[in-house]
Amino acid sequence: MDDRIEKLKEINILISSAISKSNKFWFEHVLPSQMSLPLFEKAEAQLNAILKDYPTDTNFWRMLCNVKTYTMDYAEAITALEKVIALENKQKDKTQLLELMEHKDVPKPKTKVKITKSDSLKRALPYFKYHPEPTVTGAFETDTVVTCDCCKKPTDIYYTNPFFAVDEIEALCPWCIADGKAARKFEGSFQDDISVDDINDPEKLKELVERTPGYNGWQQEYWLAHCNDYCAFKGYVGWQEIEPLLDQFADIESDLAKAGGLKLTELPNYLRDNGSCQGYLFQCICCNKYRIYYDFD
């Protein structure tokens, strides 16, 4: 007897765990949360390995199709299911294939870029007080070398998030943002200066809107403040990301009310990273308390 039954159980548990953390529905066109993606990737690697030994086992091909569907690799999900149909030709698989074919042209969103220690940069990144980890949040991309529209120099780390200017800007390097050169040259800003909390300090506002990389919201981005200063943007979150932090918020009920009226008890049903209701986490740079803003697509 081979080990397929035990392997099937093991991978099924892994996929179930990934789905429980995914913060998305079956054909919802968003990537699963960052917490679940490594689990889906692990399941895919195990499935690909066992299919080399058992290429005609339809159970594993179906599981691979499901993994690819959740991670929005629809073309590969279709390929896996076509394998199943060629081997067994069951109506339920044909029905699922028809559903998949309706989504074959939906592009897979980019995952948020995270920089590791091995990703060495030729220049030390400037520090942004109100956005201290822009490579972690995905504000800067690192997938290729581009030319900065401001200084015209090549850069392997560049900004493509919102920049409000008359000119069409495709990429800006971190250094042209940090020293204010980009904002001055294009008479632009990285954050709408009326979509911020009021702290009555023109210099802090200038640093935020002209020398701080912004974030990307579903609607107009809003920047929160606390302790008479703007907060640091920490990243994109759903309920699973903020649940362990609930006792560290300044006043989450007030934040929810101001953002749109959701109750704290409603967040588990709505707030999803990469979902239709997206959370944006901020942290006070003075007292370290968290605040949250959210919007809908």
Coordinates of N, CA and C in Angstrom, one line a residue, residues 20-249:
S20 N -8.7 28.9 6.0 CA -9.3 29.5 7.2 C -8.6 30.9 7.5
K21 N -7.4 31.0 7.0 CA -6.6 32.3 7.2 C -6.7 33.2 6.0
S22 N -7.4 32.7 4.9 CA -7.2 33.4 3.6 C -8.0 34.7 3.5
N23 N -9.0 34.9 4.4 CA -9.8 36.2 4.3 C -10.4 36.4 3.0
K24 N -10.8 35.4 2.2 CA -11.4 35.6 0.9 C -12.4 34.5 0.6
F25 N -13.3 34.7 -0.4 CA -14.2 33.7 -0.8 C -13.6 33.1 -2.1
W26 N -14.3 32.0 -2.6 CA -13.8 31.2 -3.6 C -13.4 31.9 -4.9
F27 N -14.3 32.7 -5.5 CA -14.0 33.4 -6.7 C -13.9 34.9 -6.4
E28 N -13.6 35.3 -5.2 CA -13.3 36.7 -4.9 C -12.0 37.1 -5.5
H29 N -11.9 38.1 -6.3 CA -10.7 38.4 -7.1 C -9.7 39.2 -6.3
V30 N -9.3 38.7 -5.2 CA -8.2 39.3 -4.4 C -7.3 38.1 -4.0
L31 N -6.0 38.5 -3.7 CA -5.2 37.4 -3.2 C -5.6 37.1 -1.7
P32 N -5.3 35.9 -1.2 CA -5.5 35.6 0.2 C -4.6 36.5 1.0
S33 N -4.8 36.5 2.3 CA -4.0 37.3 3.2 C -2.6 36.8 3.2
Q34 N -1.7 37.7 3.7 CA -0.3 37.3 3.7 C 0.0 36.2 4.7
M35 N -0.9 36.0 5.7 CA -0.7 34.9 6.6 C -1.0 33.6 6.0
S36 N -1.8 33.5 5.0 CA -2.2 32.2 4.4 C -1.4 31.9 3.1
L37 N -0.8 32.9 2.5 CA 0.0 32.6 1.2 C 1.1 31.6 1.4
P38 N 1.9 31.6 2.5 CA 2.9 30.6 2.6 C 2.4 29.2 2.8
L39 N 1.2 29.1 3.4 CA 0.6 27.8 3.5 C 0.1 27.2 2.2
F40 N -0.5 28.1 1.3 CA -0.9 27.7 0.0 C 0.4 27.3 -0.8
E41 N 1.4 28.0 -0.7 CA 2.7 27.7 -1.4 C 3.3 26.4 -1.0
K42 N 3.2 26.1 0.3 CA 3.7 24.8 0.8 C 2.9 23.7 0.3
A43 N 1.5 23.9 0.3 CA 0.6 22.8 -0.2 C 0.9 22.6 -1.7
E44 N 1.1 23.6 -2.4 CA 1.4 23.5 -3.9 C 2.7 22.7 -4.1
A45 N 3.7 23.0 -3.3 CA 5.0 22.3 -3.5 C 4.8 20.8 -3.2
Q46 N 4.1 20.5 -2.2 CA 3.9 19.1 -1.8 C 3.0 18.4 -2.9
L47 N 2.0 19.1 -3.4 CA 1.2 18.5 -4.5 C 2.0 18.2 -5.8
N48 N 2.9 19.2 -6.1 CA 3.7 19.0 -7.3 C 4.7 17.9 -7.2
A49 N 5.2 17.7 -5.9 CA 6.1 16.6 -5.7 C 5.5 15.3 -5.8
I50 N 4.3 15.1 -5.2 CA 3.6 13.8 -5.2 C 3.0 13.5 -6.6
L51 N 2.7 14.5 -7.3 CA 2.1 14.2 -8.7 C 3.2 13.7 -9.6
K52 N 4.5 13.9 -9.3 CA 5.5 13.3 -10.1 C 5.5 11.8 -9.9
D53 N 5.2 11.4 -8.7 CA 5.1 9.9 -8.5 C 3.8 9.3 -8.9
Y54 N 2.7 10.1 -8.8 CA 1.4 9.6 -9.1 C 0.7 10.6 -10.0
P55 N 1.1 10.6 -11.3 CA 0.6 11.6 -12.2 C -0.9 11.3 -12.7
T56 N -1.4 10.2 -12.3 CA -2.8 9.9 -12.7 C -3.8 9.9 -11.5
D57 N -3.3 10.4 -10.4 CA -4.2 10.5 -9.2 C -5.0 11.8 -9.3
T58 N -6.3 11.7 -9.6 CA -7.1 12.8 -9.8 C -7.4 13.6 -8.5
N59 N -7.3 12.9 -7.3 CA -7.5 13.6 -6.1 C -6.5 14.7 -5.9
F60 N -5.3 14.4 -6.2 CA -4.2 15.4 -6.0 C -4.3 16.5 -7.1
W61 N -4.7 16.2 -8.3 CA -4.9 17.2 -9.3 C -6.1 18.2 -8.9
R62 N -7.1 17.6 -8.3 CA -8.2 18.5 -7.9 C -7.8 19.4 -6.8
M63 N -7.0 18.9 -5.9 CA -6.5 19.7 -4.8 C -5.6 20.8 -5.3
L64 N -4.7 20.5 -6.3 CA -3.9 21.5 -6.9 C -4.7 22.6 -7.6
C65 N -5.8 22.2 -8.3 CA -6.7 23.1 -8.9 C -7.3 24.1 -7.9
N66 N -7.7 23.5 -6.7 CA -8.3 24.4 -5.7 C -7.3 25.4 -5.1
V67 N -6.0 25.0 -4.9 CA -5.0 25.9 -4.5 C -4.8 27.0 -5.5
K68 N -4.7 26.6 -6.8 CA -4.5 27.6 -7.8 C -5.6 28.6 -7.9
T69 N -6.9 28.1 -7.7 CA -8.0 29.0 -7.7 C -8.0 30.0 -6.6
Y70 N -7.6 29.5 -5.4 CA -7.6 30.5 -4.2 C -6.5 31.5 -4.4
T71 N -5.4 31.1 -5.1 CA -4.3 32.1 -5.3 C -4.4 32.8 -6.6
M72 N -5.5 32.6 -7.3 CA -5.8 33.4 -8.5 C -4.9 33.0 -9.7
D73 N -4.3 31.8 -9.7 CA -3.6 31.4 -10.9 C -4.6 30.6 -11.7
Y74 N -5.5 31.3 -12.3 CA -6.7 30.7 -12.9 C -6.2 29.8 -14.1
A75 N -5.3 30.2 -14.9 CA -4.8 29.5 -16.0 C -4.3 28.1 -15.6
E76 N -3.5 28.1 -14.5 CA -3.0 26.8 -14.0 C -4.0 26.0 -13.4
A77 N -5.0 26.6 -12.7 CA -6.1 25.9 -12.2 C -6.9 25.2 -13.3
I78 N -7.1 25.9 -14.4 CA -7.8 25.3 -15.5 C -7.0 24.1 -16.1
T79 N -5.7 24.2 -16.2 CA -4.9 23.1 -16.7 C -5.0 21.9 -15.8
A80 N -4.9 22.1 -14.4 CA -5.0 21.0 -13.5 C -6.4 20.3 -13.6
L81 N -7.5 21.1 -13.7 CA -8.8 20.5 -13.8 C -9.0 19.7 -15.2
E82 N -8.4 20.3 -16.2 CA -8.5 19.6 -17.5 C -7.8 18.2 -17.4
K83 N -6.7 18.1 -16.6 CA -6.0 16.8 -16.4 C -7.0 15.9 -15.7
V84 N -7.8 16.3 -14.7 CA -8.8 15.5 -14.1 C -9.8 15.0 -15.0
I85 N -10.3 15.9 -15.9 CA -11.4 15.5 -16.8 C -10.9 14.5 -17.8
A86 N -9.6 14.7 -18.2 CA -9.1 13.7 -19.2 C -8.9 12.3 -18.6
L87 N -8.7 12.3 -17.3 CA -8.6 11.0 -16.6 C -9.9 10.4 -16.2
E88 N -10.9 11.2 -15.8 CA -12.1 10.6 -15.2 C -13.4 11.1 -16.0
N89 N -13.4 12.3 -16.5 CA -14.5 12.8 -17.3 C -15.8 12.8 -16.5
K90 N -15.8 13.4 -15.3 CA -17.0 13.5 -14.5 C -17.7 14.8 -14.6
Q91 N -19.0 14.8 -14.5 CA -19.8 16.0 -14.8 C -19.4 17.1 -13.8
K92 N -19.2 16.8 -12.5 CA -18.9 17.8 -11.5 C -17.7 18.6 -11.8
D93 N -16.7 17.9 -12.4 CA -15.5 18.6 -12.8 C -15.7 19.5 -14.0
K94 N -16.5 19.0 -14.9 CA -16.9 19.8 -16.1 C -17.6 21.1 -15.7
T95 N -18.5 21.0 -14.7 CA -19.2 22.2 -14.2 C -18.3 23.2 -13.6
Q96 N -17.3 22.7 -12.8 CA -16.3 23.5 -12.2 C -15.4 24.2 -13.2
L97 N -15.1 23.4 -14.3 CA -14.3 24.0 -15.3 C -15.0 25.2 -16.0
L98 N -16.3 25.1 -16.2 CA -17.0 26.2 -16.8 C -17.0 27.4 -15.9
E99 N -17.0 27.2 -14.6 CA -16.9 28.4 -13.7 C -15.5 29.0 -13.8
L100 N -14.5 28.1 -13.9 CA -13.1 28.7 -14.0 C -12.9 29.4 -15.3
M101 N -13.5 28.9 -16.3 CA -13.3 29.6 -17.6 C -13.8 31.0 -17.7
E102 N -14.8 31.3 -16.8 CA -15.4 32.6 -16.7 C -14.3 33.6 -16.1
H103 N -13.3 33.1 -15.5 CA -12.4 33.9 -14.8 C -11.0 33.8 -15.3
K104 N -10.8 33.2 -16.5 CA -9.5 32.9 -17.0 C -8.7 34.1 -17.4
D105 N -9.4 35.3 -17.6 CA -8.7 36.5 -18.0 C -8.5 37.5 -16.9
V106 N -8.9 37.0 -15.7 CA -8.7 37.9 -14.5 C -7.2 37.9 -14.1
P107 N -6.6 39.0 -14.1 CA -5.1 39.0 -13.7 C -4.9 38.8 -12.2
K108 N -3.8 38.1 -11.9 CA -3.4 37.9 -10.5 C -2.8 39.2 -10.0
P109 N -3.3 39.7 -8.8 CA -2.7 40.9 -8.2 C -1.3 40.6 -7.8
K110 N -0.5 41.7 -7.7 CA 0.9 41.5 -7.2 C 0.8 41.4 -5.7
T111 N 1.7 40.5 -5.2 CA 1.8 40.4 -3.8 C 2.6 41.6 -3.3
K112 N 2.4 42.0 -2.0 CA 3.1 43.1 -1.5 C 4.6 42.7 -1.3
V113 N 5.5 43.5 -1.7 CA 6.9 43.2 -1.7 C 7.4 43.3 -0.3
K114 N 8.2 42.3 0.2 CA 8.9 42.3 1.4 C 10.4 42.2 1.2
I115 N 11.2 43.0 1.7 CA 12.6 43.0 1.5 C 13.2 42.1 2.6
T116 N 14.1 41.2 2.3 CA 14.8 40.4 3.3 C 16.3 40.8 3.3
K117 N 17.0 40.3 4.3 CA 18.4 40.7 4.4 C 19.2 40.4 3.2
S118 N 18.8 39.4 2.4 CA 19.6 39.0 1.2 C 19.3 40.0 0.1
D119 N 18.3 40.8 0.2 CA 18.0 41.8 -0.9 C 18.8 43.1 -0.6
S120 N 20.1 43.0 -0.9 CA 21.0 44.2 -0.7 C 20.8 45.3 -1.7
L121 N 20.7 46.5 -1.2 CA 20.6 47.7 -2.1 C 21.9 48.4 -2.2
K122 N 22.1 49.0 -3.3 CA 23.4 49.7 -3.5 C 23.5 50.9 -2.6
R123 N 22.4 51.5 -2.2 CA 22.4 52.7 -1.4 C 21.6 52.5 -0.2
A124 N 21.9 53.1 0.9 CA 21.1 53.0 2.1 C 19.8 53.8 1.9
L125 N 18.7 53.2 2.2 CA 17.4 53.9 2.1 C 17.3 55.1 3.0
P126 N 16.7 56.2 2.6 CA 16.4 57.3 3.5 C 15.3 56.8 4.5
Y127 N 15.3 57.5 5.7 CA 14.3 57.1 6.7 C 13.1 58.0 6.6
F128 N 11.9 57.4 6.6 CA 10.7 58.2 6.5 C 10.0 58.1 7.9
K129 N 9.9 59.2 8.6 CA 9.3 59.1 9.9 C 7.9 58.6 9.9
Y130 N 7.1 59.0 8.9 CA 5.7 58.7 8.9 C 5.4 57.5 8.0
H131 N 6.4 56.9 7.5 CA 6.3 55.6 6.7 C 7.6 54.9 6.8
P132 N 7.9 54.3 8.0 CA 9.3 53.8 8.3 C 9.6 52.6 7.6
E133 N 8.7 51.8 7.1 CA 9.0 50.5 6.5 C 8.3 50.4 5.1
P134 N 8.7 51.3 4.2 CA 8.0 51.4 2.9 C 8.2 50.1 2.0
T135 N 9.4 49.4 2.2 CA 9.6 48.2 1.4 C 8.7 47.1 1.9
V136 N 8.4 47.1 3.2 CA 7.5 46.0 3.8 C 6.1 46.3 3.4
T137 N 5.7 47.5 3.4 CA 4.3 47.8 3.1 C 4.0 47.7 1.6
G138 N 5.1 47.7 0.8 CA 4.9 47.6 -0.7 C 4.8 49.0 -1.4
A139 N 5.1 50.1 -0.6 CA 5.1 51.4 -1.2 C 6.2 51.5 -2.3
F140 N 7.3 50.8 -2.1 CA 8.4 50.7 -3.0 C 8.5 49.3 -3.7
E141 N 8.6 49.3 -5.0 CA 8.8 48.1 -5.7 C 10.2 47.8 -6.0
T142 N 10.6 46.5 -6.1 CA 12.0 46.1 -6.3 C 12.1 45.1 -7.4
D143 N 11.1 45.0 -8.3 CA 11.1 43.9 -9.3 C 12.0 44.1 -10.5
T144 N 12.4 45.4 -10.7 CA 13.2 45.6 -11.9 C 14.0 47.0 -11.7
V145 N 14.8 47.3 -12.7 CA 15.5 48.6 -12.7 C 14.8 49.6 -13.6
V146 N 14.4 50.7 -13.0 CA 13.7 51.8 -13.8 C 14.5 53.1 -13.7
T147 N 14.0 54.0 -14.5 CA 14.6 55.4 -14.4 C 13.7 56.3 -13.6
C148 N 14.2 56.9 -12.6 CA 13.4 57.9 -11.8 C 13.0 59.0 -12.6
D149 N 11.8 59.4 -12.6 CA 11.3 60.5 -13.4 C 11.8 61.8 -12.9
C150 N 12.3 61.9 -11.7 CA 12.8 63.2 -11.2 C 14.2 63.4 -11.5
C151 N 15.1 62.5 -11.0 CA 16.5 62.7 -11.1 C 17.1 62.0 -12.4
K152 N 16.3 61.2 -13.1 CA 16.6 60.6 -14.3 C 17.8 59.5 -14.2
K153 N 17.9 59.0 -12.9 CA 18.9 58.0 -12.7 C 18.3 56.7 -12.5
P154 N 19.0 55.6 -12.9 CA 18.5 54.2 -12.7 C 18.3 53.9 -11.3
T155 N 17.3 53.2 -10.9 CA 17.1 52.7 -9.5 C 16.4 51.4 -9.5
D156 N 16.9 50.5 -8.6 CA 16.3 49.2 -8.4 C 15.2 49.2 -7.3
I157 N 14.9 50.3 -6.8 CA 13.8 50.4 -5.8 C 13.1 51.7 -6.1
Y158 N 11.8 51.6 -6.3 CA 11.0 52.8 -6.9 C 9.6 52.8 -6.4
Y159 N 9.0 54.0 -6.4 CA 7.7 54.3 -5.9 C 6.7 54.4 -7.0
T160 N 5.5 53.8 -6.8 CA 4.5 53.9 -7.8 C 3.1 54.1 -7.2
N161 N 3.1 54.3 -5.9 CA 1.8 54.6 -5.2 C 1.3 56.0 -5.6
P162 N 0.2 56.5 -5.0 CA -0.4 57.8 -5.4 C 0.6 58.9 -5.3
F163 N 0.7 59.8 -6.3 CA 1.4 61.0 -6.4 C 0.5 62.0 -7.1
F164 N 0.1 63.1 -6.5 CA -0.9 64.0 -7.0 C -0.1 65.1 -7.7
A165 N -0.1 65.1 -9.1 CA 0.6 66.1 -9.8 C 0.0 66.2 -11.2
V166 N 0.2 67.3 -11.9 CA -0.3 67.5 -13.3 C 0.4 66.5 -14.2
D167 N 1.7 66.4 -14.1 CA 2.5 65.5 -14.9 C 2.1 64.0 -14.6
E168 N 2.2 63.2 -15.6 CA 2.1 61.7 -15.4 C 3.4 61.1 -15.0
I169 N 3.4 60.7 -13.7 CA 4.7 60.2 -13.2 C 4.6 58.7 -13.0
E170 N 5.6 58.0 -13.6 CA 5.6 56.5 -13.5 C 6.4 55.9 -12.4
A171 N 7.5 56.5 -12.0 CA 8.4 56.0 -11.0 C 9.2 57.1 -10.4
L172 N 9.4 57.0 -9.1 CA 10.2 57.9 -8.3 C 11.1 57.2 -7.4
C173 N 12.4 57.6 -7.3 CA 13.3 56.9 -6.3 C 13.1 57.4 -4.9
P174 N 13.4 56.6 -3.9 CA 13.2 57.1 -2.5 C 13.9 58.4 -2.2
W175 N 15.1 58.6 -2.8 CA 15.9 59.8 -2.4 C 15.3 61.1 -2.9
C176 N 14.7 61.0 -4.1 CA 14.0 62.2 -4.6 C 12.7 62.5 -3.8
I177 N 12.1 61.5 -3.2 CA 11.0 61.7 -2.3 C 11.5 62.3 -1.0
A178 N 12.5 61.7 -0.4 CA 13.0 62.1 1.0 C 13.5 63.5 1.0
D179 N 14.1 64.0 0.0 CA 14.7 65.4 0.1 C 13.7 66.4 -0.5
G180 N 12.5 66.0 -0.9 CA 11.5 66.9 -1.4 C 11.6 67.3 -2.8
K181 N 12.7 66.8 -3.5 CA 12.9 67.2 -4.9 C 11.8 66.8 -5.8
A182 N 11.2 65.7 -5.7 CA 10.1 65.2 -6.5 C 8.9 66.1 -6.4
A183 N 8.5 66.4 -5.1 CA 7.4 67.3 -4.9 C 7.6 68.7 -5.5
R184 N 8.8 69.2 -5.3 CA 9.1 70.5 -5.8 C 9.1 70.6 -7.3
K185 N 9.8 69.6 -8.0 CA 9.9 69.6 -9.4 C 8.6 69.5 -10.1
F186 N 7.7 68.6 -9.6 CA 6.4 68.4 -10.3 C 5.3 69.1 -9.6
E187 N 5.6 69.9 -8.6 CA 4.5 70.6 -7.8 C 3.4 69.6 -7.4
G188 N 3.9 68.5 -6.8 CA 2.9 67.5 -6.4 C 3.0 67.2 -5.0
S189 N 2.2 66.2 -4.6 CA 2.2 65.7 -3.2 C 1.8 64.2 -3.1
F190 N 2.2 63.6 -2.1 CA 2.0 62.2 -1.9 C 0.8 61.8 -1.1
Q191 N 0.2 62.9 -0.5 CA -1.0 62.7 0.3 C -1.8 64.0 0.2
D192 N -3.1 63.9 0.0 CA -4.0 65.0 -0.1 C -4.0 65.7 1.2
D193 N -3.6 67.0 1.2 CA -3.4 67.7 2.5 C -4.7 68.0 3.3
I194 N -5.9 67.8 2.7 CA -7.1 67.9 3.4 C -7.7 66.6 3.9
S195 N -7.0 65.5 3.5 CA -7.4 64.2 3.9 C -6.5 63.6 5.0
V196 N -6.3 64.5 6.0 CA -5.4 64.2 7.1 C -6.1 64.7 8.4
D197 N -5.7 64.1 9.5 CA -6.1 64.7 10.8 C -5.5 66.0 11.0
D198 N -6.1 66.9 11.7 CA -5.6 68.3 12.0 C -4.7 68.3 13.2
I199 N -3.5 68.7 13.0 CA -2.6 68.8 14.2 C -2.0 70.2 14.3
N200 N -2.4 71.1 13.3 CA -2.0 72.5 13.4 C -0.5 72.7 13.5
D201 N 0.2 72.1 12.6 CA 1.7 72.2 12.5 C 2.1 72.2 11.0
P202 N 2.2 73.3 10.4 CA 2.5 73.4 8.9 C 3.7 72.6 8.5
E203 N 4.8 72.6 9.4 CA 6.0 71.9 9.0 C 5.8 70.4 9.0
K204 N 5.1 69.9 9.9 CA 4.8 68.4 10.0 C 3.9 68.0 8.8
L205 N 3.0 68.9 8.4 CA 2.1 68.6 7.3 C 2.9 68.6 6.0
K206 N 3.9 69.5 5.9 CA 4.7 69.6 4.7 C 5.6 68.3 4.6
E207 N 6.1 67.9 5.7 CA 6.9 66.6 5.7 C 6.1 65.4 5.2
L208 N 4.8 65.4 5.7 CA 4.0 64.3 5.4 C 3.6 64.3 3.9
V209 N 3.1 65.4 3.4 CA 2.6 65.4 2.0 C 3.6 65.5 0.9
E210 N 4.8 66.1 1.3 CA 5.8 66.3 0.3 C 7.0 65.4 0.3
R211 N 7.3 64.8 1.5 CA 8.5 64.0 1.7 C 8.3 62.6 2.3
T212 N 7.0 62.2 2.2 CA 6.7 60.8 2.7 C 6.0 60.0 1.7
P213 N 6.5 58.8 1.4 CA 5.7 57.9 0.4 C 4.3 57.6 1.0
G214 N 3.4 57.6 0.1 CA 2.0 57.4 0.5 C 1.6 55.9 0.5
Y215 N 0.4 55.6 0.8 CA -0.1 54.3 0.7 C -1.2 54.2 -0.3
N216 N -1.7 53.1 -0.7 CA -2.7 52.9 -1.8 C -4.0 52.4 -1.2
G217 N -5.0 53.3 -1.2 CA -6.3 52.9 -0.6 C -7.3 52.6 -1.8
W218 N -8.4 52.0 -1.4 CA -9.5 51.8 -2.3 C -10.1 53.1 -2.8
Q219 N -10.3 54.0 -1.8 CA -10.8 55.3 -2.1 C -9.7 56.4 -1.7
Q220 N -10.1 57.6 -1.4 CA -9.1 58.6 -1.1 C -8.4 58.2 0.2
E221 N -7.1 58.2 0.1 CA -6.3 57.8 1.3 C -6.4 58.9 2.4
Y222 N -6.5 58.4 3.7 CA -6.6 59.3 4.8 C -5.5 59.0 5.8
W223 N -4.9 60.1 6.3 CA -3.7 59.9 7.2 C -4.1 60.3 8.7
L224 N -3.9 59.4 9.6 CA -4.3 59.6 11.0 C -3.2 60.2 11.8
A225 N -3.6 60.9 12.9 CA -2.6 61.5 13.8 C -2.9 61.1 15.2
H226 N -1.9 61.4 16.1 CA -2.1 61.1 17.5 C -1.0 61.8 18.3
C227 N -1.3 62.2 19.5 CA -0.3 63.0 20.3 C 0.3 64.2 19.6
N228 N -0.6 64.9 18.9 CA -0.2 66.1 18.1 C 0.9 65.9 17.1
D229 N 0.9 64.7 16.5 CA 1.8 64.4 15.3 C 1.1 63.4 14.5
Y230 N 1.6 63.3 13.2 CA 1.0 62.3 12.3 C 1.6 60.9 12.7
C231 N 0.7 59.9 12.5 CA 1.1 58.6 12.9 C 2.0 58.0 11.7
A232 N 2.7 56.9 12.1 CA 3.4 56.1 11.1 C 2.5 55.1 10.4
F233 N 2.5 55.0 9.1 CA 1.7 54.0 8.4 C 2.5 52.7 8.6
K234 N 1.8 51.7 9.1 CA 2.4 50.4 9.4 C 2.0 49.3 8.3
G235 N 0.9 49.5 7.6 CA 0.6 48.5 6.6 C -0.9 48.2 6.4
Y236 N -1.1 47.3 5.5 CA -2.5 46.9 5.1 C -2.9 45.7 6.0
V237 N -4.1 45.8 6.6 CA -4.5 44.7 7.6 C -5.9 44.3 7.4
G238 N -6.2 43.1 7.9 CA -7.6 42.6 8.0 C -7.8 42.3 9.5
W239 N -8.9 41.6 9.8 CA -9.2 41.3 11.1 C -8.2 40.4 11.8
Q240 N -7.7 39.4 11.0 CA -6.7 38.5 11.6 C -5.4 39.2 12.0
E241 N -5.1 40.2 11.3 CA -3.8 41.0 11.6 C -4.0 41.9 12.8
I242 N -5.2 42.4 13.0 CA -5.3 43.4 14.2 C -5.9 42.7 15.4
E243 N -6.5 41.5 15.3 CA -7.1 40.9 16.5 C -6.1 40.8 17.7
P244 N -4.8 40.4 17.4 CA -3.9 40.3 18.6 C -3.5 41.6 19.1
L245 N -3.8 42.7 18.4 CA -3.4 44.0 18.9 C -4.5 44.9 19.5
L246 N -5.6 44.3 19.7 CA -6.8 45.1 20.1 C -6.6 45.9 21.4
D247 N -5.8 45.4 22.3 CA -5.6 46.1 23.6 C -4.5 47.2 23.4
Q248 N -3.9 47.3 22.2 CA -2.9 48.3 22.0 C -3.4 49.5 21.2
F249 N -4.7 49.6 20.9 CA -5.2 50.7 20.2 C -5.6 51.8 21.1

